[in-house]
Coordinates of C-alpha atoms in Angstrom, one line a residue:
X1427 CA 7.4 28.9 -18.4
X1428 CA 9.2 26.5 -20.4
X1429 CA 11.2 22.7 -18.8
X1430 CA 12.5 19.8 -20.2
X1431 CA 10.0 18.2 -17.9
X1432 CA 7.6 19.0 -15.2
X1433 CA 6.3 16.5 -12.8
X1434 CA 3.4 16.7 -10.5
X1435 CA 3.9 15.8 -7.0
X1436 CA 7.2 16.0 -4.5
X1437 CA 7.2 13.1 -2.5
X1438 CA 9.0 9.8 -2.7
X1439 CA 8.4 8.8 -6.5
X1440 CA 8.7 12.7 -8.0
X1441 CA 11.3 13.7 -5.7
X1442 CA 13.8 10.4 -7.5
X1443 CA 12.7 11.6 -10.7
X1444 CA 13.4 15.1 -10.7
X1445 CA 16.7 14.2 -9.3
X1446 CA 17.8 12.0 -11.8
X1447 CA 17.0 14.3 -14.6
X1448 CA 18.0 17.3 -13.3
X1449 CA 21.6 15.5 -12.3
X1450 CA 21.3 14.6 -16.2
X1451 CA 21.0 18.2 -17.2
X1452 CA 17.4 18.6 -17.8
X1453 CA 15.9 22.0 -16.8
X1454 CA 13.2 20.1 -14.3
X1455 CA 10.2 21.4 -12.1
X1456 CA 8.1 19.8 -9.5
X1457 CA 4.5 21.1 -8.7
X1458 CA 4.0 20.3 -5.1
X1459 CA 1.0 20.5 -3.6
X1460 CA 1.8 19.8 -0.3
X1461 CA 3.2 18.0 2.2
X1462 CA 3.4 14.2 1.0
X1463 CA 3.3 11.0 2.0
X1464 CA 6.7 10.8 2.9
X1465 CA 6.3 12.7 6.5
X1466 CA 3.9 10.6 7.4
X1467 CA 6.1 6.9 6.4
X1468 CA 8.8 5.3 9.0
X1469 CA 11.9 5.9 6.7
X1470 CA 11.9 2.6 5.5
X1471 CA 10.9 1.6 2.4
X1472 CA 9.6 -2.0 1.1
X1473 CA 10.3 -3.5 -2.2
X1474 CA 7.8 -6.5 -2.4
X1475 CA 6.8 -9.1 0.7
X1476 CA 3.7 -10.8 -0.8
X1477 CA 2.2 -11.9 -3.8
X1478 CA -1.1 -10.5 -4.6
X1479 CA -2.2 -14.4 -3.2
X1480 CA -0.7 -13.5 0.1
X1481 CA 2.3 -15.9 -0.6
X1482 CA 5.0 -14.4 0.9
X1483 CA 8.3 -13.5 -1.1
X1484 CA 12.0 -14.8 -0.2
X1485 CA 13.1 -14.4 -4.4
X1486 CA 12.4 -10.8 -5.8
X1487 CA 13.5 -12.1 -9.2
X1488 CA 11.1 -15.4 -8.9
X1489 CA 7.8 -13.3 -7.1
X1490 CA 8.2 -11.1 -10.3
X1491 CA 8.3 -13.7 -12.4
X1492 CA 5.1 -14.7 -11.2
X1493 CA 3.7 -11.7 -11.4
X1494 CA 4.4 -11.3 -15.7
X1495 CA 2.9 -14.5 -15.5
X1496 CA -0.4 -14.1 -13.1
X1497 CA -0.8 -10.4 -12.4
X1498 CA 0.2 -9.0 -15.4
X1499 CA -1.3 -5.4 -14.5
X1500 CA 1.3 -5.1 -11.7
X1501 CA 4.1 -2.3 -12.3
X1502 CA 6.8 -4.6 -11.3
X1503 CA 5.3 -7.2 -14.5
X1504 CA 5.0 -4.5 -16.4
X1505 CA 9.0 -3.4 -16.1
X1506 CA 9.9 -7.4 -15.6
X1507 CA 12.2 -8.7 -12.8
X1508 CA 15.9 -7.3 -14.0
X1509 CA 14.6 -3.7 -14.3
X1510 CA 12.7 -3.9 -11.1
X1511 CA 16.0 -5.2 -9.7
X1512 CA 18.3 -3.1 -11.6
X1513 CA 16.6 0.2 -10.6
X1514 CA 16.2 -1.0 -7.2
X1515 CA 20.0 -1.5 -7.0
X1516 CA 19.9 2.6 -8.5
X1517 CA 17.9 3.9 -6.1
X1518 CA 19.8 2.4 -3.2
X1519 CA 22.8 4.5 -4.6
X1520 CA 20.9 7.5 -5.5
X1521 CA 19.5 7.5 -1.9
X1522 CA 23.4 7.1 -0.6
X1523 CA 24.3 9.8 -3.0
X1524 CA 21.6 12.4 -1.5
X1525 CA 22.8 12.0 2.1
X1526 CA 20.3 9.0 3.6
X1527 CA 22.2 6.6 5.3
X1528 CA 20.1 3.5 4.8
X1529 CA 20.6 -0.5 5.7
X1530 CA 19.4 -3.2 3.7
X1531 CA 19.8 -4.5 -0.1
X1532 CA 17.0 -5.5 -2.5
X1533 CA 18.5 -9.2 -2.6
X1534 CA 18.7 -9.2 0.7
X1535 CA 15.8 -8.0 2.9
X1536 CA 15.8 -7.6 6.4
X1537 CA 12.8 -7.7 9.2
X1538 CA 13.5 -4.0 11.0
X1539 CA 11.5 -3.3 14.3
X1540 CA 8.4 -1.3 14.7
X1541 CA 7.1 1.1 17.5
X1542 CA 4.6 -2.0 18.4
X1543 CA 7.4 -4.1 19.5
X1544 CA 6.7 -6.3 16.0
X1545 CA 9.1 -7.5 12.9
X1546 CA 8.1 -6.1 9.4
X1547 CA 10.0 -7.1 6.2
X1548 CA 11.9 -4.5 4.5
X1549 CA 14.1 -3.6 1.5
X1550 CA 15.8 -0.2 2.8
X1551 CA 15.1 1.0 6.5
X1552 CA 17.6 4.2 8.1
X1553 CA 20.6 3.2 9.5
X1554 CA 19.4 4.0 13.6
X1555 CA 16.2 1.7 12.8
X1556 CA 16.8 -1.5 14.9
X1557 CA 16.6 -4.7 13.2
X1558 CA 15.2 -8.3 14.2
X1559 CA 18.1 -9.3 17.3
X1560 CA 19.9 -12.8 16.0
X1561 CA 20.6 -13.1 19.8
X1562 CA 18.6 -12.1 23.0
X1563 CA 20.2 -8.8 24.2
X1564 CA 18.9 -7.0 26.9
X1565 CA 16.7 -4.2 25.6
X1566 CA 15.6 -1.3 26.9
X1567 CA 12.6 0.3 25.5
X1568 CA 12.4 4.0 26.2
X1569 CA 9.6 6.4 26.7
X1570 CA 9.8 10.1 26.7
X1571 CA 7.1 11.1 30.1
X1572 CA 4.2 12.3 28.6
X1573 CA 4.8 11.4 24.8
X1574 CA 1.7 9.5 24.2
X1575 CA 2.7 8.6 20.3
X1576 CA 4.7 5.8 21.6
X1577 CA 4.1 3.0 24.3
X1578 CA 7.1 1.4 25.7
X1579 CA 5.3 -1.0 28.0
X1580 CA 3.0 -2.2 24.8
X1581 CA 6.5 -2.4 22.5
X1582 CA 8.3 -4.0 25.0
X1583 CA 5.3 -6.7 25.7
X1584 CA 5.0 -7.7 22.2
X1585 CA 8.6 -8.3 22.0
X1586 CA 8.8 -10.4 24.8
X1587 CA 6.5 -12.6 23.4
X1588 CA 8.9 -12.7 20.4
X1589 CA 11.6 -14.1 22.7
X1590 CA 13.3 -10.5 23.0
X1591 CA 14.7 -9.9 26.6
X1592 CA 12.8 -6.1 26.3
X1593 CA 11.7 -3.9 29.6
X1594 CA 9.8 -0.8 29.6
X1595 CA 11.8 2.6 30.7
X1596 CA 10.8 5.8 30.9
X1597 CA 12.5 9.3 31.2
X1598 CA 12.0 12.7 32.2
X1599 CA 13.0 15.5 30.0
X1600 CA 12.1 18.9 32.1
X1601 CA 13.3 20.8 28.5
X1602 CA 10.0 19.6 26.9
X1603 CA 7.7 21.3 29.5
X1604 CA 6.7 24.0 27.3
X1605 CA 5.5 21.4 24.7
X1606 CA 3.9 18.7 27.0
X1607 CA 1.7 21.3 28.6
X1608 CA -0.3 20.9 24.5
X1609 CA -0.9 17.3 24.2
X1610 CA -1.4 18.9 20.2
X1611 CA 2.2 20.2 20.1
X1612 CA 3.9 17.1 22.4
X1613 CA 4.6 15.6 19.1
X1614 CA 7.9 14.0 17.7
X1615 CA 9.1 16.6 15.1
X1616 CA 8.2 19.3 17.7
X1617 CA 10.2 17.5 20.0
X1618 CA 13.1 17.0 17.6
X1619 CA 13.4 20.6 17.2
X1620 CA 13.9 21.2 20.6
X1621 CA 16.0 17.7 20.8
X1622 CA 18.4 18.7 18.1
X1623 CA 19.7 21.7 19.4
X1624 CA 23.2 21.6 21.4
X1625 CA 21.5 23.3 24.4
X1626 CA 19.7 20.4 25.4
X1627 CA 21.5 17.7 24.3
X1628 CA 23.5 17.1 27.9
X1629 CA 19.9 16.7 29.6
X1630 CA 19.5 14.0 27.1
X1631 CA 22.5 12.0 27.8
X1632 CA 22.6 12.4 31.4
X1633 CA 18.7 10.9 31.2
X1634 CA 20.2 7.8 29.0
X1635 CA 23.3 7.4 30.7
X1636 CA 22.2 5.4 33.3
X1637 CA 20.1 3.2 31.5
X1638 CA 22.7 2.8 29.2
X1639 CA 24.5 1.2 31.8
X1640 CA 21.9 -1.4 32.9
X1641 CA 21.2 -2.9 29.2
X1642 CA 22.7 -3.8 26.3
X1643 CA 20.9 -1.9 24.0
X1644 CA 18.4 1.0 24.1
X1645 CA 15.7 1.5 21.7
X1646 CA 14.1 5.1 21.9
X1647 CA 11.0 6.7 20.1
X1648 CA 12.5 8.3 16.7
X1649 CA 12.1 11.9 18.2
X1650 CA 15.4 13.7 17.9
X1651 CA 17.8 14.0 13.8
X1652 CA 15.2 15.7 12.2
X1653 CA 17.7 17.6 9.5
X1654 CA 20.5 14.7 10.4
X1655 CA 22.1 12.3 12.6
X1656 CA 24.5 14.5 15.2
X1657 CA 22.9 13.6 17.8
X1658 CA 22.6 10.0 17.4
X1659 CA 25.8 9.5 16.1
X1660 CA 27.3 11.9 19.3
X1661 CA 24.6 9.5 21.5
X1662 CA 25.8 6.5 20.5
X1663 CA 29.6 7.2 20.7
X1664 CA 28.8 8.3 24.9
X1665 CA 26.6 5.9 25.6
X1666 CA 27.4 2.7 27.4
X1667 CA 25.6 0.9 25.0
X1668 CA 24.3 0.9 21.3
X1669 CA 20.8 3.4 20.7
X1670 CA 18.4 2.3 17.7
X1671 CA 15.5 4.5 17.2
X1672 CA 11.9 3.7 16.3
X1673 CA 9.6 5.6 14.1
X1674 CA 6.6 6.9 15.8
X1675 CA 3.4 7.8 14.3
X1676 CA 2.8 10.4 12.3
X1677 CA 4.9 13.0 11.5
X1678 CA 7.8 10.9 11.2
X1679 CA 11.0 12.2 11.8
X1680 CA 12.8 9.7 9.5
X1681 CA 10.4 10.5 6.8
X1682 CA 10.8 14.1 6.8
X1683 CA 14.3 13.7 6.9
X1684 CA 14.0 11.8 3.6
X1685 CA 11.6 14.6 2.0
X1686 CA 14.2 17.6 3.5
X1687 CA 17.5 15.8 1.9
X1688 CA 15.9 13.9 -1.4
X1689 CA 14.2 18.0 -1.4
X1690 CA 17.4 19.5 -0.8
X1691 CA 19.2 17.5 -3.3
X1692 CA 16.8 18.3 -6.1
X1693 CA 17.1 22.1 -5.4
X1694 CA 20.9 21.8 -5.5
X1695 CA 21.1 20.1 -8.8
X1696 CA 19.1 22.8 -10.6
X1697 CA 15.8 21.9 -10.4
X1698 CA 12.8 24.2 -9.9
X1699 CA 10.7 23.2 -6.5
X1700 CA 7.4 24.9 -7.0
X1701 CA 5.7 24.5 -3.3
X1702 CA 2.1 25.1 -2.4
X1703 CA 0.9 25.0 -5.8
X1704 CA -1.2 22.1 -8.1
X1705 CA -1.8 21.5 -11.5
X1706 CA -5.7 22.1 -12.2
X1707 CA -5.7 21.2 -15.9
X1708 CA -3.9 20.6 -18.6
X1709 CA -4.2 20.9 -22.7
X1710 CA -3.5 17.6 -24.6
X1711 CA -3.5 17.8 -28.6
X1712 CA -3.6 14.2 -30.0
X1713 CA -1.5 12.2 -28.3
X1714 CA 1.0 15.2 -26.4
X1715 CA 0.0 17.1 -23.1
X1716 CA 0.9 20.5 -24.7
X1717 CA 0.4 22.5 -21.6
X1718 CA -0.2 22.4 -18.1
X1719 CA -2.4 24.8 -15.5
X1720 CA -1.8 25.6 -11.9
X1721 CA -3.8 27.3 -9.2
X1722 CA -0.8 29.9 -8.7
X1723 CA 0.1 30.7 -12.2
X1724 CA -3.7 30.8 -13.7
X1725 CA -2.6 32.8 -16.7
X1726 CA 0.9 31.4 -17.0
X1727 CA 1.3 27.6 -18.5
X1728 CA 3.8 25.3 -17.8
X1729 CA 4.9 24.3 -20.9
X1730 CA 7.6 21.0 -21.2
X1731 CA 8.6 17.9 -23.2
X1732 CA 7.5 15.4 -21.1
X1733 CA 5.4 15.2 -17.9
X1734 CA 5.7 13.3 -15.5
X1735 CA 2.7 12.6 -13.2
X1736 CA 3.3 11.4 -9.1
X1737 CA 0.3 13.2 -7.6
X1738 CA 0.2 9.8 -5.3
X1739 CA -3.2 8.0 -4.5
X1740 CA -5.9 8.8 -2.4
X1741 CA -4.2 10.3 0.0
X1742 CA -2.5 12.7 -1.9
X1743 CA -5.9 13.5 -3.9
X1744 CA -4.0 12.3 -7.1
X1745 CA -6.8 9.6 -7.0
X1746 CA -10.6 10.8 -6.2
X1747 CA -13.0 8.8 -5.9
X1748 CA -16.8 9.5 -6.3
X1749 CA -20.4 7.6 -5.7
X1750 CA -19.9 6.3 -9.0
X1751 CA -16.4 6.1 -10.4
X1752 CA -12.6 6.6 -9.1
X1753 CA -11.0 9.3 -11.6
X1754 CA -7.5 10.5 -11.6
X1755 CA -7.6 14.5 -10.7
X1756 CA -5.4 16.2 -13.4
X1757 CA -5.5 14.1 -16.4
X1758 CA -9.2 11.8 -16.7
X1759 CA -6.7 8.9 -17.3
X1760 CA -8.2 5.5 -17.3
X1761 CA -8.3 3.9 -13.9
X1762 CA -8.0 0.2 -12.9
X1763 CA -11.1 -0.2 -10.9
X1764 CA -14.3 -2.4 -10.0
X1765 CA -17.2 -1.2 -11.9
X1766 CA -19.8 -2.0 -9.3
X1767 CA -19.0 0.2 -6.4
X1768 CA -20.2 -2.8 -3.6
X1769 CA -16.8 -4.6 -5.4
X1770 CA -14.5 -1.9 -4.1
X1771 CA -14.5 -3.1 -0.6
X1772 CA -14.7 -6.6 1.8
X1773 CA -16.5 -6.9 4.6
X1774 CA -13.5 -7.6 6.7
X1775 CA -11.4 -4.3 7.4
X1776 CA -8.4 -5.7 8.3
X1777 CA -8.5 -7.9 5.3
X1778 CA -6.8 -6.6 1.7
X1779 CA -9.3 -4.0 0.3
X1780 CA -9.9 -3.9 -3.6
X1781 CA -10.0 -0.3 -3.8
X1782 CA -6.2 -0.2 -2.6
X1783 CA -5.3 -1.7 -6.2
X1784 CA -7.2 1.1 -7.7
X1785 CA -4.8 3.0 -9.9
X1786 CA -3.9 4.5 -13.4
X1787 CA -3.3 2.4 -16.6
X1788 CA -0.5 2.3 -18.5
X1789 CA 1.8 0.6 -21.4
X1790 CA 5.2 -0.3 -20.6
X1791 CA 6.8 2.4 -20.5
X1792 CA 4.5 3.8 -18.1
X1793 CA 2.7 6.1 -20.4
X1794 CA -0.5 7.0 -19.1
X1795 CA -3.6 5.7 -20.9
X1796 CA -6.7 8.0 -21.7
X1797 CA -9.6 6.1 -23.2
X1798 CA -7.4 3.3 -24.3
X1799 CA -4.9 5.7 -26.1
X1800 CA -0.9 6.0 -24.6
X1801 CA -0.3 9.8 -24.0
X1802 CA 3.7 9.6 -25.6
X1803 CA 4.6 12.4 -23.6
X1804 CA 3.2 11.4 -20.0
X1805 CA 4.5 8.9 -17.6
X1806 CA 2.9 8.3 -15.2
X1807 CA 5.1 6.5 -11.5
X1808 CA 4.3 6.0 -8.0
X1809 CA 1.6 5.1 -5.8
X1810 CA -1.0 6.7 -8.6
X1811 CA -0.6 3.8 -10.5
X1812 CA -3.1 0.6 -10.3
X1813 CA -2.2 -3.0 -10.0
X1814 CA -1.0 -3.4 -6.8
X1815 CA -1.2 -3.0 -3.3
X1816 CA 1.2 -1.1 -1.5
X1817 CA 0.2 -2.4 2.1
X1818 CA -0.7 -6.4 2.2
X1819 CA 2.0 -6.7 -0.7
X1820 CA 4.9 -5.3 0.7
X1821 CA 5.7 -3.0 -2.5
X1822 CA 4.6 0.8 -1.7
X1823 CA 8.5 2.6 -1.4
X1824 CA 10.0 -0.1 -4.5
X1825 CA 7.2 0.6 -6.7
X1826 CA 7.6 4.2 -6.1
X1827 CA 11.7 4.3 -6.2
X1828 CA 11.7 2.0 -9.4
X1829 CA 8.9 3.3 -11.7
X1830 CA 10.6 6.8 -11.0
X1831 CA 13.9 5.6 -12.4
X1832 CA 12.7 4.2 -15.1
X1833 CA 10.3 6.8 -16.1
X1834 CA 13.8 9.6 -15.5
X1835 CA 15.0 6.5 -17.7
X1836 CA 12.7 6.8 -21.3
X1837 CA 13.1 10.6 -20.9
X1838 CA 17.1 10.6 -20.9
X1839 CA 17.0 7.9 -23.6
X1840 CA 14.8 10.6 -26.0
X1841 CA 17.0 13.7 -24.9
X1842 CA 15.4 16.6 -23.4
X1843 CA 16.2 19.9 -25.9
X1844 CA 13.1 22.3 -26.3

């Protein structure tokens, strides 16, 4: 089977890429191996909060700045601060384009709320998200009876400590019997399927209703707009007052929103979504990957002009790591890594880990690097990469969003004809 380009892995990072070219009128595939990262995030996204030395960021531009200067292996030093900030300013429209209604602006970052009741910078979070009050409103925080994925009396005590007039409610939802008798199945997309349908949306309002008319805003678990936002946009117009939802833990219903539209977007501009299926080797000649292998089509290559590669990191199993060594799984590109293996970790657990800076190696144009030598036809984008740290540093969805645009970006520039 012959592309334009193929890339491995359909969550955030492949999902922008294979949009971008396929919009541009490349015949594009993504290999997906399974469900990604993206169901298991809040919907938001971050584009960078700290500096590798835990300073934290109020100037994009300036933080990347220092990192050319100081943390040169960094994928945001190795694009430089107007790229970063360009793409960034790409993506938010690309996002808008693909139906995700989303708040925020990379020069402008915002603290949204989490399901703990706590503020957490961030450069794009959905539009029902609630963000850090400027003045004390009466909040209601609202549990579903028997949801144990989130606590509205631990939420609402953390913000009160944060000067947030927040109480604990709870309510009861008979329609959700079925599921609450499997503590398993009580979950929040299982709940949102059952949420999202018309017949039990009037047993949802009347719940609200009357709390609606005791606060001044109501902040419920994230458990209902699993394809869209009907129901919280028909909620919210009802209602006696405004309803912001909260992500919950895993699976999120904002992030597998994201993955169905970004998913459905890709399908609907041509591109080839290849589900349940994983690259198991490829051929390189010189300095070309000539051919690519997957479990499914054994005897069949994928063969394409450029590859891209956003198999993700450890979680994703793009990254696997040994007794010995950390290797990346399709490829044997060179990973950023700490030779002696007592070096990949601190004692503290709560402290920034070395091995989550563990990553692939590439130029500047994000070609992947195997045994010191740039593959010209791979790029390599996302959370695979090395250099940075997606958690302490505030960067995971930015590096993911802008190394995918740019990498969609060298490919356009060379043209894509077989």
């Amino acid at each position: 089977m012959r592309f334009d380009t193929v890339i491995i892995g359909g969550g955030l990072a492949g999902l922008l890429c294979g949009i971008r070219l396929s919009e541009s009128g490349q015949r594009c595939a993504i290999v997906s191996r399974g469900q990604s990262a993206l169901g298991f995030s809040s919907g938001s996204l971050d584009l960078l909060s700290h500096l590798p030395d835990g300073q934290p960021v109020s100037d994009v531009a300036a933080a990347i700045t220092q990192l050319e200067q100081h943390f040169t292996a960094h994928p945001y030093a190795l694009l430089g601060a107007n790229r970063v900030l360009n793409y960034a300013r790409q993506a938010q429209t690309l996002l808008a384009d693909c139906g995700l209604r989303l708040q925020g602006d990379a020069e402008t970052p915002h603290q949204r709320v989490t399901p703990l009741g706590t503020f957490r910078r961030a450069w794009l979070s959905p539009q029902e998200v609630p963000l850090k009050p400027e003045t004390t409103l009466r909040t209601g925080v609202v549990g579903i009876s028997g949801f144990l994925d989130f606590q509205p009396q631990l939420a609402a005590a953390t913000l009160r400590k944060r000067g947030i007039d927040a109480h604990a409610e709870e309510i009861e939802l008979p329609a959700l019997d079925t599921l609450r008798d499997n503590p398993s199945e009580f979950r929040a997309a299982n709940i949102a399927r059952q949420l999202d349908t018309a017949e039990h949306y009037t047993a949802l309002y009347q719940a609200l209703r009357p709390l609606s008319e005791q606060y001044q805003a109501l902040w419920l678990p994230a458990c209902f707009g699993l394809m869209d936002s009907i129901v919280f946009d028909r909620l919210n117009q009802q209602l006696a007052c405004p309803l912001r939802l909260l992500p919950t833990l895993p699976p999120s219903v904002p992030g597998l929103r994201m993955q169905h539209l970004l998913q459905q977007r890709f399908v609907q501009s041509g591109g080839s979504w290849m589900p349940g299926d994983e690259v198991i080797r490829a051929d390189i000649s010189g300095d070309q990957v000539t051919q690519l292998w997957t479990r499914k089509h054994e005897d069949i290559p994928l063969r394409a002009r450029h590859i891209v590669l956003a198999s993700g990191s450890f979680f994703s199993n793009g990254l696997i790591a040994s007794r010995d060594r950390v290797r990346e799984a399709v490829f044997d590109l060179d990973v950023l890594q700490s030779d002696n293996r007592s070096d990949w970790y601190g004692d503290d657990v709560f402290a920034c880990q070395p091995w989550h800076q563990f990553g692939v190696q590439t130029n500047a144009r994000l070609n992947g690097l195997r045994h010191g030598r740039a593959l010209s036809n791979l790029y390599v984008i996302g959370s695979v990469l090395g250099g940075f740290d997606p958690i302490t540093q505030g960067c995971g969805g930015g590096v993911c969003a802008v190394t995918a645009l740019h990498a969609a970006q060298q490919i356009t520039d060379q043209g894509g004809e077989q």
